Amino acid sequence: MSDFRGPLPLDDRDFAEVRGKVMSNIERRSFAVPISLAAAAAIAFIIILLPQPQIVIPPAHPSPVVVVAQAPPTPLPIPVKAAAHKQPVRKPAVGAPPSDSETQITMNIETADPNVRIIWISR
Amino acid sequence: MTAAPEMIDESETLLVSIRAARSGDSHAFEQIMVATERRIASLAWHILGDAEEVKEALQETFLRTWRHLHKYDEQRDFFGWLYRIAVNVCRDLDSRRRRWRFLPIEHAAQAQVAEEDFVKKDDVARLMRAIDTLPQKERFAIILRDIEELPTEEVAAILGSSPATVRVQISNARTKIRKLMESGQ
């Protein structure tokens, strides 16, 4: 049964041809890989060497203390009362006696020492 | 008496070449090709039955082997591993060829007449035709088992199936071949 297709129709020349194709393919790939790696490395090197825009980093300052003023709590709405009536200022009547605030009080306090006497005068 | 030491020597030489090729030695890989190409070509010939396709399969098999050589486990049989790659390559080529078989009607009729004339020549041609008409899985199983004379377990490993499945496939294939041969088609 092993000869059901007859003898192998390939000779040494066919095998050499196949081998040659395989080898050329392998060598092409073995060249292609280092070349692509070298190209990638070169590109990376160029990118590193390119003048880059200077990025100025400001010196580190101590961060300013920010005081956040807390807003006072919103006062609850106070129930509006009826506006207080402004008491009209009564003008003193001409010739009237001075009011209590204008009355001068004099206190004469005697101490145990008969030579010392406290006199307190209020206005 | 000298066959066994020669085989050991051959497999050791092959292993040295494999290790060298793994480290990028293309000359060592060429030696691997020289050592294995006839067996792989024979397998491809049995599966494909076309000289040009055999050359294509051989080339693709070795390219895949080179690419995946680092995955080869030295504890396993190298030929089994290589056969597996070759079978996969032949499977791809075979699937592609079967797609191309959908020819225009007038060409198909001519091709069928020519094929029938050829088939009537002798039993070998009938056997070949019978095997070619089998489903791909059965065809590969019977080629590897009955033509390449590999053990069922190895055939199963190459095809990625279980030995039980391979046995069933071979049994089915033999029955179909027998029927085709008896019917004289």
XYZ file of C-alpha atoms in Angstrom, chain B residues 18-122:
105
model
C 18.802 21.029 16.269
C 20.568 22.686 19.182
C 22.871 24.600 16.864
C 19.983 25.659 14.637
C 18.080 26.883 17.671
C 20.879 29.263 18.423
C 20.606 30.653 14.911
C 23.011 28.447 12.968
C 21.394 28.251 9.528
C 24.016 25.800 8.266
C 22.949 23.362 11.007
C 19.358 23.829 9.911
C 20.360 22.912 6.372
C 21.728 19.659 7.757
C 18.395 19.014 9.454
C 16.671 19.520 6.121
C 18.994 17.080 4.387
C 18.349 14.490 7.093
C 14.568 14.773 7.029
C 13.476 16.041 3.624
C 12.834 12.665 1.980
C 10.557 11.434 4.730
C 8.609 14.665 4.758
C 8.407 14.700 0.975
C 7.156 11.109 0.983
C 4.415 11.978 3.463
C 3.416 15.045 1.457
C 3.431 13.003 -1.735
C 1.099 10.431 -0.209
C -1.271 13.107 1.006
C -1.150 15.522 -1.897
C -0.167 13.411 -4.898
C 1.254 16.340 -6.833
C 4.984 16.985 -7.271
C 4.756 20.772 -7.295
C 2.566 20.778 -4.213
C 4.997 18.449 -2.498
C 7.793 20.949 -3.105
C 5.598 23.742 -1.804
C 4.669 21.696 1.266
C 8.302 20.829 1.899
C 9.374 24.445 1.752
C 6.570 25.649 4.014
C 7.175 22.809 6.469
C 10.824 23.750 6.853
C 10.059 27.439 7.187
C 7.557 26.712 9.947
C 10.064 24.355 11.553
C 12.693 27.101 11.591
C 10.245 29.569 13.117
C 9.062 27.192 15.849
C 12.237 25.244 16.508
C 12.613 26.874 19.923
C 9.328 25.200 20.947
C 10.572 21.704 20.198
C 10.850 19.546 23.317
C 13.977 17.401 23.092
C 12.282 14.655 25.089
C 9.907 14.049 22.207
C 10.563 12.403 18.876
C 11.734 15.020 16.406
C 10.203 13.237 13.420
C 6.821 13.088 15.169
C 6.999 16.816 15.799
C 8.102 17.472 12.225
C 5.356 15.217 10.859
C 2.808 17.211 12.773
C 3.978 20.422 11.118
C 4.050 18.720 7.715
C 0.529 17.323 8.165
C -0.748 20.797 9.078
C 0.918 22.265 6.001
C -0.531 19.511 3.787
C -3.938 20.066 5.357
C -3.769 23.764 4.438
C -2.670 22.992 0.883
C -5.263 20.267 0.525
C -8.070 22.548 1.735
C -6.958 25.237 -0.693
C -6.808 22.772 -3.578
C -10.268 21.407 -2.809
C -11.678 24.906 -2.919
C -10.140 25.324 -6.362
C -11.815 22.147 -7.557
C -15.050 24.050 -8.085
C -14.333 24.564 -11.752
C -16.729 25.918 -14.387
C -19.071 23.161 -15.618
C -17.489 22.651 -19.058
C -13.990 22.301 -17.539
C -15.277 20.031 -14.801
C -16.832 17.649 -17.322
C -13.570 17.385 -19.264
C -11.591 16.857 -16.084
C -13.943 14.099 -14.945
C -13.634 12.210 -18.262
C -9.843 12.431 -18.145
C -9.803 11.317 -14.545
C -12.111 8.367 -15.223
C -9.890 7.184 -18.084
C -6.902 7.312 -15.823
C -8.624 5.521 -12.960
C -9.562 2.542 -15.110
C -5.923 1.782 -15.762
C -5.151 -0.371 -12.724
